[in-house]
């Protein structure tokens, strides 16, 4: 079963079908050429018979002399009889015979009985043209081929008392035809063998590739989502299919990953505040002597905690959603990025000012990207809020609080950056701050939800861009680089 | 105001109807899309609150049919789906406003009262006025008691929005949506600071103060002494 698996292969069946088609075409060609050759050889044989008969009868008449005078029949007979005799003996396939024609109720009789091999007229009668088609029983002699012989013969009248029969075995070109037949047969054999072999080999190779892909798919199915279908390195249709399937797997992995992150986050990070909320409500309920204002305060706290929970929940969902559609912003219409960034800056300017920060704007005009204005706005808002929370210069540094919002073109990217003059981010933590729920200072865990930069990164990546943190010397600068539309400087 | 709440969740509907009645509105409850379509099409309501996802006839489809029947009672969609596409889809089906669950009740109240008020056509208005505060929408000027007040473009939009809803509560989210076209909740009190700047320009030195803060809800521009 395992050995002959290629019989089940589609490629092998394809090769089999193709081979069968080629073989039948070759067979048809063979049958036609064989028949044509047969006809040609037959015609030549008849011509040879006619020539021979003509020759013999001319000799006979020549020897017989003037037909008007008394013909010398005996001389004439002795002229052709030895020739006929010799030729009859020389070849197995040549037949000669002399007859007295049928007359006065007597059947035709052989003359010179015993001198020739066979009495052709015994097996067949001449038609109007004198042609005889006879089938002879298998000759049993030492030279006999052991099969029935088909003979074509011509009866020619020499004179009123004598007729001549010259015949040939129709199989006299046997060897020619046999060779032809063998050639065709071996041709067919080779074609079939090559077809089957080729089919089997391609089927094997194909099956190996498909089998490898199938095994990889099975691994993926059983949970190894990182696994990909193997590539072989040719640019053929199967390879292209594999590449597309792998891209599909990338996307599925990303979706599953995002989904897993959401469930992890929900389980991990909503449990604590939910527990806190529940505890707060329970404590208020258990205080029998609690006054009205005390109960109000407890309820207020509960509502605040619930709002914070909802904010976290919303942030988790938006990040997950952004992650599942990485690069999908290509399909968005172009927006005026300069305007979008300026709008976000304008929204925050009063808040910054009130908190004692100076806002410096350095926004290059007319920069456009494909994307969603609302997402860009929210990302910039997150960056500014981040600077507001963590960008206060350390005490004693003498620096004035300042936030710089910049938009500049750098190569094919539009770079949005928000810099503060705070303590900055140590180089070894610059990647970590983009992960969800990370805060540099654990003691400030109550403030914010820690998802701000994770959201910024998700927005950047959903627009086909990237995000990083730099040293603003002093302070931290978060840079969001997005693919800029062409044509604008 | 007579308000129809179309919501399949009985507890949510109870909260809504109860809350609306506390604010002296008349509120009815329809338990599904079919019932809602039936009641709303009979007319007599000033506003509809429609839950987007309901078994059977969902809110989107219900509203489309209602609009096709020629009923133009303003409607507010309540939904758990907060993606931009969903918002656009809802507005396209004929909803005037869109609120994502969970919401704060004052937010819903402010929006639904704003909706019912919006029915009066405002296209021809070129001047908005409240007490001695005047806004000329064509000349883009603002005066208070005859004094010219200089406003930034965004402050002008902010004041315009408040003036159009004068006497009504306008929430921070509503302002963020209508003035900045943002649909997210900032972590900081950005709107409050914009409002206090505006207030210092239009109210400082004049009497009575017009721009009031409504605790737990938002802001209101009103000439009445008490908010």
XYZ file of C-alpha atoms in Angstrom:
716
model
C 0.000 0.000 0.000
C 2.691 2.437 1.080
C 4.837 1.472 -1.896
C 2.188 2.059 -4.495
C 0.831 5.238 -2.939
C 1.613 7.172 -6.092
C -1.255 5.300 -7.774
C -3.542 7.536 -5.716
C -1.649 10.616 -6.780
C -3.390 13.184 -8.884
C -0.209 13.931 -10.804
C 0.287 10.242 -11.539
C -3.265 9.876 -12.794
C -2.671 12.923 -14.950
C 0.502 11.341 -16.390
C -1.346 8.053 -16.869
C -4.097 9.726 -18.826
C -1.606 11.603 -20.940
C 0.372 8.434 -21.668
C -2.809 6.592 -22.655
C -3.621 9.374 -25.076
C -0.166 9.334 -26.675
C -0.248 5.532 -26.951
C -3.602 5.524 -28.688
C -2.474 8.186 -31.154
C 0.673 6.205 -31.925
C -1.420 3.015 -32.336
C -3.741 4.725 -34.795
C -0.813 6.024 -36.831
C 0.648 2.521 -36.755
C -2.578 0.876 -37.955
C -2.897 3.295 -40.857
C 0.709 2.972 -41.982
C 0.606 -0.791 -41.597
C -2.501 -0.994 -43.780
C -0.968 1.379 -46.338
C 2.230 -0.663 -46.457
C 0.192 -3.836 -46.859
C -1.766 -2.349 -49.772
C 1.389 -1.136 -51.456
C 3.137 -4.491 -51.111
C 0.075 -6.297 -52.481
C -0.035 -4.041 -55.498
C 3.619 -4.693 -56.177
C 3.062 -8.427 -55.816
C 0.251 -8.395 -58.376
C 2.424 -6.407 -60.754
C 5.197 -8.942 -60.311
C 2.785 -11.794 -61.000
C 1.541 -10.091 -64.163
C 5.070 -9.449 -65.424
C 6.054 -13.029 -64.779
C 2.955 -14.383 -66.578
C 3.538 -12.043 -69.515
C 7.139 -13.151 -69.760
C 6.285 -16.819 -69.740
C 3.470 -16.522 -72.262
C 5.653 -14.419 -74.600
C 8.382 -17.069 -74.476
C 5.824 -19.799 -75.057
C 4.381 -18.082 -78.120
C 7.784 -17.288 -79.483
C 8.829 -20.878 -79.201
C 5.551 -22.092 -80.674
C 6.237 -20.109 -83.821
C 3.755 -18.608 -86.226
C 0.266 -19.237 -84.887
C -1.111 -19.248 -88.390
C 1.076 -22.227 -89.320
C 1.195 -25.423 -87.377
C 2.554 -24.383 -83.934
C 5.322 -26.363 -82.401
C 3.676 -26.924 -79.106
C 6.078 -29.379 -77.752
C 8.989 -27.047 -78.311
C 7.097 -24.238 -76.743
C 6.290 -26.274 -73.675
C 9.825 -27.384 -73.265
C 10.899 -23.745 -73.507
C 8.958 -22.579 -70.435
C 8.553 -25.720 -68.354
C 12.141 -25.829 -67.012
C 12.046 -22.165 -66.130
C 8.777 -22.544 -64.266
C 10.065 -25.615 -62.600
C 13.225 -24.006 -61.437
C 11.434 -20.982 -60.077
C 8.784 -23.065 -58.320
C 11.506 -24.918 -56.517
C 13.644 -21.917 -55.767
C 11.172 -20.152 -53.544
C 8.742 -21.311 -50.948
C 6.503 -18.387 -51.793
C 6.280 -18.810 -55.578
C 3.803 -21.164 -57.208
C 3.611 -22.242 -60.861
C 1.275 -24.638 -62.601
C 0.126 -25.644 -66.102
C -3.419 -26.711 -66.822
C -5.501 -28.078 -69.516
C -8.565 -25.882 -69.395
C -11.895 -27.383 -68.593
C -13.668 -28.629 -71.707
C -16.430 -30.997 -72.765
C -17.580 -31.696 -69.248
C -14.124 -32.397 -68.001
C -12.686 -30.281 -65.167
C -9.420 -28.508 -65.691
C -6.531 -30.818 -65.231
C -3.048 -30.303 -64.109
C -0.462 -30.914 -66.700
C 2.937 -32.072 -65.612
C 1.536 -33.527 -62.449
C 3.990 -33.685 -59.600
C 6.381 -31.247 -61.162
C 5.100 -28.368 -59.033
C 4.530 -27.889 -55.319
C 0.885 -27.218 -55.245
C -2.267 -27.365 -57.321
C -3.569 -23.853 -56.794
C -6.861 -24.426 -58.578
C -7.689 -27.078 -56.038
C -8.153 -24.303 -53.442
C -9.709 -21.485 -55.397
C -11.338 -20.572 -58.711
C -10.276 -17.753 -61.010
C -12.515 -14.691 -61.319
C -13.259 -12.944 -64.633
C -9.816 -11.325 -64.786
C -8.191 -14.699 -64.114
C -7.196 -13.822 -60.528
C -7.362 -16.557 -57.938
C -7.439 -15.988 -54.183
C -6.809 -19.195 -52.384
C -6.144 -20.218 -48.837
C -3.811 -23.155 -48.557
C -3.749 -25.474 -45.573
C -0.632 -25.271 -43.472
C 2.216 -26.999 -45.185
C 3.545 -29.799 -43.123
C 6.894 -30.079 -44.770
C 10.182 -29.218 -43.151
C 10.110 -25.715 -44.652
C 6.485 -25.162 -43.640
C 5.691 -22.322 -41.382
C 2.867 -24.241 -39.768
C 0.152 -21.742 -40.608
C -2.423 -21.311 -43.355
C -1.049 -19.602 -46.443
C -2.971 -17.137 -48.462
C -2.055 -17.150 -52.107
C -2.792 -14.789 -54.946
C -2.412 -16.255 -58.409
C -3.149 -15.295 -62.015
C -4.368 -17.677 -64.647
C -3.241 -16.864 -68.188
C -4.405 -18.757 -71.296
C -1.413 -19.776 -73.462
C -3.459 -21.422 -76.199
C -6.673 -23.322 -76.513
C -5.261 -26.358 -74.812
C -3.090 -24.856 -72.174
C -3.275 -22.273 -69.414
C -0.647 -21.026 -67.049
C -0.995 -20.153 -63.363
C 1.575 -17.996 -61.584
C 1.043 -17.420 -57.877
C 2.713 -15.806 -54.939
C 2.259 -16.245 -51.241
C 0.670 -13.074 -49.895
C 2.946 -13.395 -46.907
C 6.090 -13.201 -48.979
C 6.745 -9.690 -47.447
C 6.276 -11.143 -44.037
C 9.685 -10.096 -42.820
C 9.196 -6.498 -43.943
C 5.857 -6.320 -42.217
C 7.181 -8.104 -39.168
C 9.976 -5.591 -38.835
C 7.497 -2.768 -39.198
C 5.273 -4.346 -36.583
C 8.125 -4.891 -34.167
C 9.302 -1.318 -34.594
C 5.900 0.073 -33.855
C 5.427 -2.238 -30.926
C 8.712 -1.344 -29.307
C 7.961 2.330 -29.942
C 4.698 1.933 -28.086
C 6.404 0.032 -25.325
C 9.039 2.695 -24.820
C 6.407 5.473 -24.857
C 4.255 3.697 -22.307
C 7.188 2.880 -20.074
C 8.509 6.434 -20.210
C 5.054 7.838 -19.546
C 4.506 5.612 -16.547
C 7.975 6.201 -15.204
C 7.720 9.957 -15.684
C 4.301 9.958 -14.079
C 5.505 7.934 -11.129
C 8.572 10.119 -10.615
C 6.642 13.400 -10.829
C 3.978 11.945 -8.595
C 6.622 10.960 -6.044
C 8.195 14.418 -6.091
C 4.869 16.170 -5.957
C 3.734 13.902 -3.178
C 6.861 14.670 -1.212
C 6.216 18.415 -1.456
C 2.547 18.069 -0.645
C 3.309 15.696 2.176
C 5.803 18.122 3.719
C 3.229 20.912 3.509
C 0.584 18.626 4.972
C 2.813 17.692 7.909
C 3.546 21.358 8.592
C -0.174 22.131 8.439
C -0.844 19.333 10.894
C 1.752 20.733 13.295
C 0.107 24.131 13.043
C -3.264 22.533 13.667
C -2.011 20.893 16.839
C -0.920 24.272 18.181
C 2.500 25.185 16.750
C 1.321 28.512 15.323
C 4.867 29.635 14.522
C 5.351 26.791 12.036
C 5.184 27.635 8.309
C 4.823 25.517 5.187
C 8.279 24.710 3.717
C 9.432 26.493 0.567
C 11.573 24.761 -2.067
C 13.040 27.773 -3.813
C 11.535 27.519 -7.303
C 9.122 30.146 -8.481
C 6.380 27.765 -9.530
C 2.649 27.730 -8.914
C 2.926 25.463 -5.907
C 5.538 27.735 -4.364
C 3.363 30.760 -4.954
C 0.427 28.985 -3.344
C 2.635 28.097 -0.386
C 3.798 31.708 -0.022
C 0.193 32.933 -0.008
C -0.796 30.262 2.505
C 2.109 31.302 4.717
C 0.995 34.909 4.560
C -2.472 33.750 5.547
C -0.929 31.873 8.471
C 0.982 35.018 9.516
C -2.260 36.913 9.657
C -4.086 34.176 11.515
C -1.237 33.953 14.007
C -1.452 37.696 14.553
C -5.201 37.517 15.100
C -4.896 34.628 17.507
C -2.056 36.382 19.285
C -4.075 39.582 19.649
C -7.035 37.585 20.908
C -4.836 35.786 23.404
C -3.398 39.081 24.600
C -6.893 40.414 25.181
C -7.952 37.427 27.229
C -4.663 37.511 29.142
C -5.022 41.195 29.830
C -8.617 40.913 30.855
C -7.837 38.051 33.181
C -4.660 39.590 34.505
C -5.294 43.281 34.718
C -8.986 43.681 35.255
C -9.138 41.249 38.124
C -7.252 43.434 40.577
C -9.328 46.603 40.111
C -12.520 44.530 40.041
C -11.558 42.952 43.332
C -10.833 46.420 44.709
C -14.207 47.673 43.515
C -15.995 44.765 45.081
C -14.137 45.132 48.371
C -14.948 48.821 48.544
C -18.666 48.218 48.008
C -18.707 45.342 50.437
C -16.998 47.351 53.180
C -19.541 50.134 52.827
C -22.386 47.606 53.026
C -20.965 45.996 56.172
C -20.735 49.254 58.081
C -24.042 49.425 59.916
C -23.299 52.824 61.389
C -22.166 54.467 58.140
C -23.596 57.905 57.669
C -25.235 59.117 54.483
C -22.158 61.147 53.397
C -19.883 58.193 54.108
C -22.001 55.935 51.949
C -22.026 58.574 49.203
C -18.265 58.781 49.309
C -18.014 55.005 49.024
C -20.366 54.977 46.037
C -18.378 57.789 44.440
C -15.222 55.743 44.788
C -16.978 52.738 43.266
C -18.073 54.766 40.253
C -14.558 56.102 39.795
C -13.114 52.626 40.006
C -15.683 51.385 37.483
C -14.817 54.250 35.109
C -11.142 53.397 35.376
C -11.957 49.767 34.666
C -13.949 50.732 31.599
C -11.113 52.922 30.365
C -8.668 50.021 30.680
C -11.126 47.720 29.000
C -11.646 50.117 26.125
C -7.920 50.588 25.700
C -7.307 46.824 25.639
C -9.967 46.405 22.980
C -8.728 49.238 20.774
C -5.152 47.990 20.918
C -6.250 44.449 20.066
C -8.345 45.716 17.196
C -5.486 47.815 15.847
C -3.129 44.872 16.046
C -5.402 42.644 14.008
C -5.473 45.071 11.125
C -1.812 45.906 10.797
C -1.172 47.769 7.546
C -4.888 48.041 6.823
C -4.601 51.841 6.856
C -3.199 51.623 3.312
C -6.787 51.533 2.196
C -7.674 54.717 4.014
C -7.942 58.007 2.154
C -5.170 60.547 2.449
C -5.420 62.933 5.351
C -3.638 66.164 6.170
C -1.268 64.934 8.863
C 0.030 68.428 9.588
C -3.495 69.570 10.370
C -4.259 66.461 12.437
C -1.142 66.901 14.581
C -1.733 70.640 14.951
C -5.330 69.987 16.041
C -4.207 67.596 18.749
C -1.586 70.066 19.920
C -4.153 72.832 20.001
C -6.500 70.691 22.085
C -3.830 70.222 24.742
C -2.192 73.620 24.735
C -4.352 75.100 27.540
C -3.946 72.035 29.760
C -0.194 72.097 29.339
C -0.055 75.765 30.050
C -2.140 75.355 33.159
C 0.164 72.599 34.378
C 3.115 74.949 33.919
C 4.445 73.401 30.706
C 5.487 75.457 27.715
C 4.285 73.906 24.443
C 6.626 74.322 21.510
C 5.144 73.511 18.128
C 7.324 72.734 15.134
C 4.969 71.319 12.527
C 6.017 70.973 8.897
C 3.128 72.038 6.644
C 1.346 69.975 3.981
C 2.497 66.541 5.066
C -0.020 63.914 4.066
C -0.429 60.233 4.922
C -2.958 57.518 4.332
C -4.659 56.900 7.633
C -7.286 57.731 10.171
C -7.296 61.227 11.616
C -9.023 60.138 14.825
C -6.356 57.504 15.565
C -3.495 59.905 14.889
C -5.205 62.475 17.105
C -5.626 59.988 19.898
C -2.023 58.818 19.599
C -0.698 62.378 19.805
C -3.065 63.002 22.731
C -1.617 59.966 24.510
C 1.927 61.201 23.909
C 1.167 64.640 25.280
C -0.639 63.212 28.301
C 2.359 60.986 28.852
C 4.669 63.992 28.805
C 2.300 65.745 31.174
C 2.417 62.837 33.622
C 6.039 61.816 33.450
C 7.832 64.732 31.787
C 8.195 67.107 34.709
C 11.878 68.044 35.112
C 13.422 66.513 38.254
C 13.546 68.876 41.199
C 16.729 70.848 41.405
C 17.552 70.418 37.746
C 16.642 74.017 37.056
C 14.958 73.093 33.769
C 11.671 74.645 32.805
C 8.870 72.178 32.011
C 8.455 72.044 28.279
C 6.779 69.839 25.711
C 7.876 69.948 22.085
C 5.473 68.629 19.465
C 7.204 68.181 16.126
C 6.193 66.918 12.730
C 8.910 66.574 10.112
C 9.576 64.658 6.948
C 12.507 62.273 7.070
C 13.040 60.347 3.842
C 9.804 58.610 2.978
C 8.531 58.892 6.528
C 6.573 61.523 8.340
C 7.839 61.650 11.901
C 5.696 62.875 14.749
C 7.619 63.388 17.948
C 6.749 64.565 21.421
C 9.647 65.483 23.673
C 9.678 66.491 27.311
C 12.457 67.695 29.603
C 11.806 65.170 32.316
C 14.054 62.448 33.690
C 14.045 60.543 30.366
C 13.919 56.809 29.840
C 17.015 54.651 30.504
C 18.221 53.010 27.245
C 17.550 49.486 28.504
C 13.898 50.299 29.158
C 13.132 52.087 25.908
C 11.487 49.059 24.312
C 9.762 47.841 27.448
C 7.727 51.001 27.922
C 5.812 50.202 24.730
C 4.531 46.936 26.138
C 1.184 46.861 27.791
C 0.865 47.768 31.462
C 4.427 48.839 31.871
C 5.306 51.791 34.030
C 8.765 52.942 34.825
C 7.967 53.768 38.397
C 5.954 51.063 40.174
C 5.016 53.464 42.952
C 2.901 55.464 40.513
C 0.919 52.431 39.409
C -2.329 54.091 40.349
C -2.020 56.850 37.797
C -2.978 56.245 34.216
C -3.573 52.817 32.882
C -0.151 52.192 31.386
C -1.603 51.487 27.995
C -0.836 54.872 26.435
C 2.391 53.965 24.663
C 1.117 50.497 23.754
C -1.750 52.223 21.998
C 0.644 54.629 20.242
C 2.702 51.709 18.965
C -0.426 49.890 17.802
C -1.554 53.001 15.892
C 1.900 53.389 14.309
C 1.992 49.764 13.223
C -1.553 49.773 11.924
C -0.405 52.595 9.633
C 2.605 50.583 8.493
C 4.918 52.687 10.642
C 7.029 52.302 13.781
C 7.632 53.927 17.134
C 10.681 54.453 19.327
C 11.977 56.419 22.282
C 15.033 58.652 22.030
C 17.062 60.687 24.428
C 15.925 64.297 24.045
C 18.980 65.390 26.033
C 17.565 66.070 28.546
C 14.241 64.316 28.598
C 12.485 61.680 26.572
C 11.355 61.947 22.987
C 8.806 59.508 21.597
C 8.925 59.285 17.817
C 6.178 57.868 15.628
C 7.319 57.347 12.043
C 4.578 56.841 9.465
C 4.863 56.225 5.716
C 4.309 59.628 4.099
C 2.427 60.048 0.855
C 4.607 60.899 -2.120
C 4.634 64.210 -3.950
C 4.525 66.390 -0.878
C 7.718 67.934 0.405
C -40.710 65.303 26.552
C -42.085 61.941 25.478
C -39.349 59.432 24.902
C -39.569 55.841 23.656
C -36.909 53.438 24.878
C -36.439 50.449 22.570
C -34.226 48.024 24.467
C -34.451 44.255 24.825
C -32.639 44.079 28.168
C -35.298 44.623 30.844
C -32.904 45.849 33.539
C -31.187 48.328 31.267
C -34.594 49.574 30.106
C -35.759 49.919 33.699
C -32.753 52.120 34.524
C -33.327 54.236 31.455
C -37.038 54.695 31.876
C -36.671 55.322 35.607
C -33.904 57.874 35.066
C -35.863 59.713 32.396
C -38.990 59.859 34.573
C -36.935 61.268 37.460
C -36.069 64.133 35.126
C -39.762 64.706 34.510
C -39.828 63.144 31.066
C -42.507 60.773 29.909
C -40.865 57.482 28.992
C -42.260 54.303 27.422
C -40.532 50.992 26.928
C -40.686 48.798 23.848
C -39.127 45.389 24.423
C -38.001 44.596 20.910
C -37.640 45.934 17.379
C -41.114 44.938 16.220
C -42.791 46.505 19.239
C -40.599 49.585 18.860
C -41.407 49.968 15.188
C -45.095 49.634 15.961
C -45.133 52.247 18.728
C -42.745 54.693 17.108
C -44.606 54.656 13.812
C -47.799 55.690 15.579
C -46.009 58.922 16.418
C -46.331 61.185 19.415
C -42.715 60.815 20.602
C -40.133 63.575 20.788
C -37.166 61.202 20.716
C -36.273 57.519 20.430
C -33.532 55.681 22.291
C -32.721 52.562 20.270
C -30.539 49.678 21.354
C -28.565 48.625 18.346
C -28.402 44.906 19.001
C -31.725 43.224 19.634
C -32.958 39.749 18.770
C -35.291 39.572 15.804
C -35.473 43.003 14.255
C -32.254 44.811 15.238
C -32.024 48.531 15.881
C -30.353 49.354 12.600
C -32.972 47.593 10.510
C -35.812 48.912 12.635
C -34.664 52.494 12.178
C -34.241 52.045 8.442
C -37.830 50.808 8.168
C -39.086 53.574 10.378
C -37.368 56.190 8.219
C -38.736 54.510 5.090
C -42.211 54.854 6.561
C -41.644 58.594 6.775
C -41.257 58.812 10.531
C -38.603 61.386 11.398
C -38.629 61.296 15.191
C -34.999 61.920 16.184
C -33.244 58.761 17.334
C -30.199 58.006 19.454
C -28.418 54.690 19.033
C -27.114 52.843 22.054
C -24.461 50.339 21.218
C -21.621 48.238 22.504
C -19.853 48.548 19.158
C -17.608 51.578 19.176
C -15.703 51.313 15.921
C -15.850 54.207 13.506
C -17.490 52.023 10.846
C -20.302 51.153 13.183
C -20.880 54.781 14.045
C -21.040 55.719 10.374
C -23.391 52.811 9.690
C -25.690 53.913 12.475
C -25.812 57.516 11.349
C -26.438 56.392 7.793
C -29.413 54.300 8.898
C -31.019 57.506 10.109
C -29.877 57.934 13.700
C -29.158 61.502 14.772
C -26.724 60.539 17.522
C -24.767 57.597 18.720
C -23.701 56.619 22.228
C -21.427 53.743 23.149
C -22.215 51.549 26.134
C -21.400 51.900 28.903
C -22.357 55.535 29.197
C -22.914 57.943 32.058
C -26.585 58.747 32.467
C -26.099 62.564 32.406
C -24.372 62.107 29.042
C -27.395 60.280 27.637
C -29.772 62.813 29.119
C -27.881 65.772 27.673
C -27.778 64.170 24.258
C -31.419 63.139 24.167
C -32.555 66.608 25.253
C -30.284 68.102 22.633
C -31.774 65.804 20.011
C -35.359 66.774 20.638
C -34.392 70.432 20.531
C -32.526 70.015 17.294
C -35.759 69.440 15.407
C -36.283 73.159 15.058
C -34.559 74.220 11.842
C -31.450 76.285 12.361
C -30.202 76.699 8.819
C -31.339 80.299 8.403
C -29.760 81.463 11.649
C -26.951 83.976 11.181
C -26.983 85.411 14.663
C -27.039 83.632 18.014
C -27.934 85.508 21.146
C -28.194 84.923 24.875
C -28.930 87.848 27.150
C -26.351 90.449 26.200
C -24.036 87.926 24.526
C -24.249 88.054 20.738
C -22.568 85.990 18.041
C -22.595 86.912 14.372
C -21.955 83.748 12.386
C -21.272 85.566 9.121
C -18.955 88.302 10.396
C -17.556 85.811 12.914
C -17.690 88.330 15.722
C -18.782 88.046 19.344
C -19.914 90.885 21.579
C -20.906 90.996 25.203
C -22.886 94.037 26.342
C -21.756 95.733 23.158
C -18.040 95.094 23.810
C -16.225 93.177 21.144
C -14.626 89.942 22.397
C -11.678 88.411 20.520
C -11.875 84.627 20.292
C -9.563 82.049 18.747
C -11.260 80.075 15.937
C -11.639 77.036 18.176
C -13.051 79.143 21.023
C -15.529 80.574 18.552
C -16.679 77.064 17.581
C -16.923 76.111 21.236
C -19.075 79.113 22.067
C -21.214 78.542 18.982
C -21.914 74.980 20.068
C -22.860 76.130 23.567
C -25.035 78.936 22.200
C -26.893 76.613 19.875
C -27.707 74.471 22.900
C -28.239 77.328 25.328
C -30.351 76.306 28.256
C -29.273 72.681 27.783
C -26.531 70.634 29.311
C -23.681 69.969 26.888
C -21.268 67.252 27.977
C -17.517 67.224 27.522
C -17.748 64.333 25.074
C -20.356 66.171 23.034
C -18.029 69.179 22.801
C -15.052 67.014 21.910
C -17.118 65.429 19.149
C -18.703 68.523 17.694
C -15.825 71.007 18.072
C -12.757 68.768 17.602
C -14.336 65.773 15.843
C -12.675 63.365 18.287
C -14.437 60.292 19.573
C -12.281 59.295 22.505
C -12.091 60.151 26.155
C -8.920 62.022 27.080
C -7.447 61.095 30.430
C -6.977 64.741 31.320
C -9.472 67.561 31.705
C -8.683 69.196 28.354
C -12.197 70.468 27.774
C -12.425 71.984 31.256
C -9.390 74.124 30.579
C -10.741 75.289 27.221
C -14.008 76.168 28.913
C -12.333 78.113 31.684
C -10.406 80.124 29.089
C -13.625 80.847 27.235
C -15.321 81.730 30.465
C -12.630 84.226 31.367
C -13.222 85.936 28.038
C -17.023 86.088 27.994
C -17.962 86.177 31.660
C -15.135 87.988 33.434
C -16.291 91.442 34.349
C -19.848 90.928 33.203
C -22.992 90.104 35.091
C -24.640 87.692 35.313
C -22.203 84.844 34.509
C -23.616 82.844 31.594
C -21.360 79.793 31.291
C -22.157 77.416 34.106
C -20.661 74.099 35.114
C -23.249 71.374 35.716
C -21.693 69.039 38.228
C -21.251 65.482 37.034
C -22.606 66.286 33.600
C -21.020 69.130 31.666
C -21.667 72.756 30.887
C -24.623 74.975 30.202
C -24.924 78.436 28.759
C -27.891 80.078 30.411
C -29.076 83.475 31.548
C -31.034 82.021 34.484
C -29.510 82.500 37.873
C -29.616 78.808 38.746
C -28.449 76.001 36.488
